[in-house]
Amino acid sequence: DADVTQTPRNRITKTGKRIMLECSQTKGHDRMYWYRQDPGLGLRLIYYSFDVKDINKGEISDGYSVSRQAQAKFSLSLESAIPNQTALYFCATSKAGSWKETQYFGPGTRLLVL
Amino acid sequence: GESVGLHLPTLSVQEGDNSIINCAYSNSASDYFIWYKQESGKGPQFIIDIRSNMDKRQGQRVTVLLNKTVKHLSLQIAATQPGDSAVYFCAENSPPGGNTGKLIFGQGTTLQVKP
């Protein structure tokens, strides 16, 4: 969905390096999420943000940090990358105020940590 | 605890046949469910959703059925086409009714369409 973009789309880094994955959305949604996807494990929530001043940990936040720079931008950082953080990372957005918390996903960032 | 699970990791169907993908959930209080489709190299794409006060909801070639008695959700795809080949995920809101925006995802079922 072009309304949610992620950069970079692919990234190779080395153990110990700090990297940042960025997400931008033009949907006007106030809620944003970062997920990690591993083969056979589905999507797991890393962090989520309900507005610029609200950041919450998900189920697997260790080793990650986030920044909500604006309503439309939500970045994910790996402070010191390790090989088991090799995965596919997705950003998602949703609109608050409705019983339908449908989330809309970006195209993903494929990260390889050597 | 909460869990969302799909019954089969891979489903293979003939083009033109109907496909049924199943999902079981454990939290009887869950009140909103979504089906997503993920094609290779892409992010999950919303297909259809259903609220717990409904048993059935239909979209274009897709139908979602909800059986709250046995905590079971299914996605039916009519006249399956090659373009339907993808991984399908079910998801439920967590916690139910809290409007938290959080979803719990199942592990996914891969649908393979044979020509």
mmCIF file of C-alpha atoms in Angstrom:
data_model
loop_
_atom_site.group_PDB
_atom_site.id
_atom_site.type_symbol
_atom_site.label_atom_id
_atom_site.label_comp_id
_atom_site.label_asym_id
_atom_site.label_seq_id
_atom_site.Cartn_x
_atom_site.Cartn_y
_atom_site.Cartn_z
ATOM 1 C CA ASP A 1 0.000 0.000 0.000
ATOM 2 C CA ALA A 2 1.664 3.208 -1.185
ATOM 3 C CA ASP A 3 0.038 5.119 1.681
ATOM 4 C CA VAL A 4 2.546 3.496 4.039
ATOM 5 C CA THR A 5 6.153 3.572 2.927
ATOM 6 C CA GLN A 6 9.232 2.079 4.492
ATOM 7 C CA THR A 7 12.895 2.797 3.908
ATOM 8 C CA PRO A 8 15.163 1.105 3.213
ATOM 9 C CA ARG A 9 13.499 -1.906 1.596
ATOM 10 C CA ASN A 10 16.582 -4.045 2.104
ATOM 11 C CA ARG A 11 19.493 -3.634 4.470
ATOM 12 C CA ILE A 12 22.592 -5.627 5.265
ATOM 13 C CA THR A 13 24.526 -4.674 8.360
ATOM 14 C CA LYS A 14 27.115 -6.087 10.701
ATOM 15 C CA THR A 15 26.818 -7.185 14.297
ATOM 16 C CA GLY A 16 27.117 -4.264 16.681
ATOM 17 C CA LYS A 17 26.078 -1.583 14.205
ATOM 18 C CA ARG A 18 23.265 0.850 14.938
ATOM 19 C CA ILE A 19 20.664 1.076 12.239
ATOM 20 C CA MET A 20 17.380 2.865 11.742
ATOM 21 C CA LEU A 21 14.352 1.803 9.772
ATOM 22 C CA GLU A 22 11.918 4.498 8.785
ATOM 23 C CA CYS A 23 8.207 4.531 8.180
ATOM 24 C CA SER A 24 6.037 7.279 6.738
ATOM 25 C CA GLN A 25 2.304 7.359 6.109
ATOM 26 C CA THR A 26 -0.067 9.621 4.250
ATOM 27 C CA LYS A 27 -3.235 7.988 5.560
ATOM 28 C CA GLY A 28 -3.676 10.541 8.321
ATOM 29 C CA HIS A 29 -3.814 7.788 10.922
ATOM 30 C CA ASP A 30 -2.765 8.529 14.453
ATOM 31 C CA ARG A 31 -1.676 5.042 15.427
ATOM 32 C CA MET A 32 1.486 3.405 14.154
ATOM 33 C CA TYR A 33 3.105 0.037 14.795
ATOM 34 C CA TRP A 34 6.306 -1.864 14.184
ATOM 35 C CA TYR A 35 6.221 -5.644 13.675
ATOM 36 C CA ARG A 36 8.775 -8.269 13.069
ATOM 37 C CA GLN A 37 8.084 -11.309 10.899
ATOM 38 C CA ASP A 38 10.080 -14.515 11.089
ATOM 39 C CA PRO A 39 9.362 -17.695 9.127
ATOM 40 C CA GLY A 40 6.754 -19.788 10.909
ATOM 41 C CA LEU A 41 6.182 -17.219 13.650
ATOM 42 C CA GLY A 42 3.788 -14.802 12.046
ATOM 43 C CA LEU A 43 3.890 -11.133 12.990
ATOM 44 C CA ARG A 44 5.051 -10.039 16.413
ATOM 45 C CA LEU A 45 4.582 -6.554 17.789
ATOM 46 C CA ILE A 46 7.747 -4.650 18.714
ATOM 47 C CA TYR A 47 6.457 -1.155 19.574
ATOM 48 C CA TYR A 48 3.358 0.884 18.981
ATOM 49 C CA SER A 49 2.439 4.540 19.241
ATOM 50 C CA PHE A 50 -1.021 6.027 19.593
ATOM 51 C CA ASP A 51 0.128 9.589 19.034
ATOM 52 C CA VAL A 52 3.336 11.598 18.959
ATOM 53 C CA LYS A 53 3.652 11.617 22.735
ATOM 54 C CA ASP A 54 2.590 8.046 23.329
ATOM 55 C CA ILE A 55 5.005 5.132 22.877
ATOM 56 C CA ASN A 56 4.364 1.612 24.121
ATOM 57 C CA LYS A 57 6.326 -1.597 24.173
ATOM 58 C CA GLY A 58 5.033 -4.621 22.372
ATOM 59 C CA GLU A 59 5.803 -8.255 23.082
ATOM 60 C CA ILE A 60 9.395 -8.221 21.787
ATOM 61 C CA SER A 61 10.810 -4.736 22.428
ATOM 62 C CA ASP A 62 14.197 -5.773 23.851
ATOM 63 C CA GLY A 63 17.039 -4.598 21.623
ATOM 64 C CA TYR A 64 14.852 -2.068 19.826
ATOM 65 C CA SER A 65 13.871 1.552 20.303
ATOM 66 C CA VAL A 66 11.492 3.837 18.441
ATOM 67 C CA SER A 67 10.908 7.483 17.771
ATOM 68 C CA ARG A 68 7.677 9.144 16.691
ATOM 69 C CA GLN A 69 8.971 12.279 15.019
ATOM 70 C CA ALA A 70 5.586 13.395 13.757
ATOM 71 C CA GLN A 71 2.141 11.947 13.295
ATOM 72 C CA ALA A 72 3.214 10.630 9.915
ATOM 73 C CA LYS A 73 6.634 9.270 10.854
ATOM 74 C CA PHE A 74 7.645 6.405 13.101
ATOM 75 C CA SER A 75 11.183 5.034 13.084
ATOM 76 C CA LEU A 76 12.608 1.856 14.539
ATOM 77 C CA SER A 77 16.209 1.612 15.720
ATOM 78 C CA LEU A 78 18.398 -1.326 16.507
ATOM 79 C CA GLU A 79 20.961 0.096 18.909
ATOM 80 C CA SER A 80 23.448 -2.724 18.460
ATOM 81 C CA ALA A 81 22.331 -5.182 15.834
ATOM 82 C CA ILE A 82 22.724 -8.899 16.416
ATOM 83 C CA PRO A 83 22.247 -11.792 13.965
ATOM 84 C CA ASN A 84 18.976 -12.997 15.509
ATOM 85 C CA GLN A 85 17.442 -9.654 14.562
ATOM 86 C CA THR A 86 17.631 -10.768 10.971
ATOM 87 C CA ALA A 87 13.996 -10.647 9.896
ATOM 88 C CA LEU A 88 11.361 -8.873 7.871
ATOM 89 C CA TYR A 89 10.132 -5.689 9.535
ATOM 90 C CA PHE A 90 6.757 -4.119 8.891
ATOM 91 C CA CYS A 91 5.278 -0.801 9.813
ATOM 92 C CA ALA A 92 1.509 -0.465 10.109
ATOM 93 C CA THR A 93 -1.016 2.267 10.805
ATOM 94 C CA SER A 94 -4.571 2.406 12.070
ATOM 95 C CA LYS A 95 -7.189 5.004 12.828
ATOM 96 C CA ALA A 96 -8.322 5.407 16.398
ATOM 97 C CA GLY A 97 -11.859 6.036 17.472
ATOM 98 C CA SER A 98 -13.484 3.101 15.765
ATOM 99 C CA TRP A 99 -14.240 -0.440 16.822
ATOM 100 C CA LYS A 100 -12.550 -1.438 13.584
ATOM 101 C CA GLU A 101 -8.883 -1.259 14.366
ATOM 102 C CA THR A 102 -7.879 -2.392 10.927
ATOM 103 C CA GLN A 103 -4.180 -1.999 10.428
ATOM 104 C CA TYR A 104 -2.636 -1.109 7.083
ATOM 105 C CA PHE A 105 0.852 -2.317 6.390
ATOM 106 C CA GLY A 106 3.851 -0.988 4.546
ATOM 107 C CA PRO A 107 5.859 -3.098 2.072
ATOM 108 C CA GLY A 108 8.414 -4.195 4.658
ATOM 109 C CA THR A 109 12.156 -3.932 5.210
ATOM 110 C CA ARG A 110 14.260 -7.032 4.864
ATOM 111 C CA LEU A 111 17.148 -6.859 7.335
ATOM 112 C CA LEU A 112 20.169 -9.128 7.381
ATOM 113 C CA VAL A 113 22.595 -8.876 10.293
ATOM 114 C CA LEU A 114 25.927 -10.555 9.649
ATOM 115 C CA GLY B 1 -3.429 -17.093 27.306
ATOM 116 C CA GLU B 2 -4.377 -15.638 24.002
ATOM 117 C CA SER B 3 -3.371 -17.379 20.863
ATOM 118 C CA VAL B 4 -4.515 -17.354 17.330
ATOM 119 C CA GLY B 5 -3.722 -20.359 15.252
ATOM 120 C CA LEU B 6 -4.275 -21.565 11.768
ATOM 121 C CA HIS B 7 -5.008 -25.239 11.331
ATOM 122 C CA LEU B 8 -2.804 -25.971 8.342
ATOM 123 C CA PRO B 9 0.495 -24.398 7.321
ATOM 124 C CA THR B 10 -0.081 -25.116 3.620
ATOM 125 C CA LEU B 11 -3.220 -25.594 1.558
ATOM 126 C CA SER B 12 -3.063 -26.664 -2.059
ATOM 127 C CA VAL B 13 -6.124 -26.245 -4.284
ATOM 128 C CA GLN B 14 -6.948 -26.538 -7.941
ATOM 129 C CA GLU B 15 -7.643 -23.362 -9.864
ATOM 130 C CA GLY B 16 -11.367 -22.780 -9.946
ATOM 131 C CA ASP B 17 -12.093 -24.722 -6.780
ATOM 132 C CA ASN B 18 -13.188 -23.097 -3.539
ATOM 133 C CA SER B 19 -10.641 -22.660 -0.753
ATOM 134 C CA ILE B 20 -11.290 -22.758 2.956
ATOM 135 C CA ILE B 21 -8.680 -21.507 5.383
ATOM 136 C CA ASN B 22 -9.305 -22.080 9.061
ATOM 137 C CA CYS B 23 -8.276 -20.309 12.215
ATOM 138 C CA ALA B 24 -8.827 -21.067 15.886
ATOM 139 C CA TYR B 25 -8.681 -18.507 18.649
ATOM 140 C CA SER B 26 -8.542 -19.028 22.367
ATOM 141 C CA ASN B 27 -10.020 -15.867 23.893
ATOM 142 C CA SER B 28 -13.778 -16.200 23.976
ATOM 143 C CA ALA B 29 -14.046 -12.460 24.667
ATOM 144 C CA SER B 30 -12.423 -11.501 21.351
ATOM 145 C CA ASP B 31 -14.817 -9.294 19.442
ATOM 146 C CA TYR B 32 -13.084 -8.328 16.212
ATOM 147 C CA PHE B 33 -11.280 -10.454 13.654
ATOM 148 C CA ILE B 34 -9.422 -9.689 10.466
ATOM 149 C CA TRP B 35 -8.086 -11.727 7.581
ATOM 150 C CA TYR B 36 -4.940 -10.546 5.819
ATOM 151 C CA LYS B 37 -3.321 -11.733 2.608
ATOM 152 C CA GLN B 38 0.430 -11.500 2.170
ATOM 153 C CA GLU B 39 1.947 -12.002 -1.237
ATOM 154 C CA SER B 40 5.615 -12.739 -1.649
ATOM 155 C CA GLY B 41 7.724 -9.650 -1.065
ATOM 156 C CA LYS B 42 4.821 -7.528 0.109
ATOM 157 C CA GLY B 43 3.216 -6.445 3.339
ATOM 158 C CA PRO B 44 -0.006 -7.974 4.648
ATOM 159 C CA GLN B 45 -3.063 -6.673 2.858
ATOM 160 C CA PHE B 46 -6.487 -6.359 4.469
ATOM 161 C CA ILE B 47 -9.053 -8.742 2.965
ATOM 162 C CA ILE B 48 -12.094 -8.780 5.184
ATOM 163 C CA ASP B 49 -13.085 -8.358 8.800
ATOM 164 C CA ILE B 50 -15.912 -9.443 11.054
ATOM 165 C CA ARG B 51 -17.234 -8.364 14.399
ATOM 166 C CA SER B 52 -18.302 -10.859 17.028
ATOM 167 C CA ASN B 53 -21.964 -9.890 16.741
ATOM 168 C CA MET B 54 -21.970 -11.396 13.249
ATOM 169 C CA ASP B 55 -21.683 -15.007 12.056
ATOM 170 C CA LYS B 56 -20.924 -14.335 8.442
ATOM 171 C CA ARG B 57 -19.697 -11.542 6.248
ATOM 172 C CA GLN B 58 -19.214 -11.550 2.512
ATOM 173 C CA GLY B 59 -16.909 -9.628 0.256
ATOM 174 C CA GLN B 60 -15.926 -10.015 -3.332
ATOM 175 C CA ARG B 61 -15.287 -13.763 -3.763
ATOM 176 C CA VAL B 62 -14.471 -14.055 -0.059
ATOM 177 C CA THR B 63 -16.602 -14.978 2.914
ATOM 178 C CA VAL B 64 -15.619 -15.007 6.562
ATOM 179 C CA LEU B 65 -17.466 -17.267 8.960
ATOM 180 C CA LEU B 66 -17.299 -16.929 12.706
ATOM 181 C CA ASN B 67 -18.329 -19.725 15.057
ATOM 182 C CA LYS B 68 -18.107 -18.342 18.551
ATOM 183 C CA THR B 69 -19.250 -21.586 20.139
ATOM 184 C CA VAL B 70 -16.068 -23.368 19.117
ATOM 185 C CA LYS B 71 -13.963 -20.223 18.723
ATOM 186 C CA HIS B 72 -13.342 -20.829 15.073
ATOM 187 C CA LEU B 73 -12.893 -18.479 12.150
ATOM 188 C CA SER B 74 -12.707 -19.401 8.505
ATOM 189 C CA LEU B 75 -12.005 -17.655 5.221
ATOM 190 C CA GLN B 76 -13.661 -19.010 2.133
ATOM 191 C CA ILE B 77 -12.400 -18.019 -1.296
ATOM 192 C CA ALA B 78 -14.691 -18.821 -4.197
ATOM 193 C CA ALA B 79 -13.331 -19.894 -7.585
ATOM 194 C CA THR B 80 -9.717 -19.705 -6.458
ATOM 195 C CA GLN B 81 -7.394 -18.030 -8.939
ATOM 196 C CA PRO B 82 -3.606 -18.096 -9.327
ATOM 197 C CA GLY B 83 -3.500 -14.568 -7.941
ATOM 198 C CA ASP B 84 -4.888 -15.879 -4.688
ATOM 199 C CA SER B 85 -1.637 -17.704 -4.010
ATOM 200 C CA ALA B 86 -0.275 -16.118 -0.852
ATOM 201 C CA VAL B 87 0.037 -16.515 2.885
ATOM 202 C CA TYR B 88 -3.180 -15.813 4.771
ATOM 203 C CA PHE B 89 -3.221 -14.585 8.360
ATOM 204 C CA CYS B 90 -6.060 -14.272 10.781
ATOM 205 C CA ALA B 91 -5.836 -11.701 13.571
ATOM 206 C CA GLU B 92 -7.922 -10.747 16.587
ATOM 207 C CA ASN B 93 -8.011 -7.562 18.597
ATOM 208 C CA SER B 94 -6.282 -7.545 21.945
ATOM 209 C CA PRO B 95 -7.618 -6.988 24.486
ATOM 210 C CA PRO B 96 -11.147 -7.399 23.254
ATOM 211 C CA GLY B 97 -13.313 -4.337 23.284
ATOM 212 C CA GLY B 98 -10.546 -2.144 24.543
ATOM 213 C CA ASN B 99 -9.989 -0.252 21.299
ATOM 214 C CA THR B 100 -6.279 -0.491 21.941
ATOM 215 C CA GLY B 101 -5.426 -1.049 18.333
ATOM 216 C CA LYS B 102 -3.369 -4.106 19.117
ATOM 217 C CA LEU B 103 -3.792 -7.257 17.098
ATOM 218 C CA ILE B 104 -2.650 -10.815 17.694
ATOM 219 C CA PHE B 105 -1.742 -12.639 14.500
ATOM 220 C CA GLY B 106 -1.824 -16.320 13.689
ATOM 221 C CA GLN B 107 1.158 -17.990 12.090
ATOM 222 C CA GLY B 108 -0.277 -18.024 8.603
ATOM 223 C CA THR B 109 -1.452 -20.553 6.038
ATOM 224 C CA THR B 110 0.175 -20.717 2.646
ATOM 225 C CA LEU B 111 -2.354 -21.137 -0.162
ATOM 226 C CA GLN B 112 -0.992 -22.718 -3.312
ATOM 227 C CA VAL B 113 -3.164 -22.650 -6.420
ATOM 228 C CA LYS B 114 -2.468 -25.346 -8.970
ATOM 229 C CA PRO B 115 -3.217 -24.514 -12.625
#
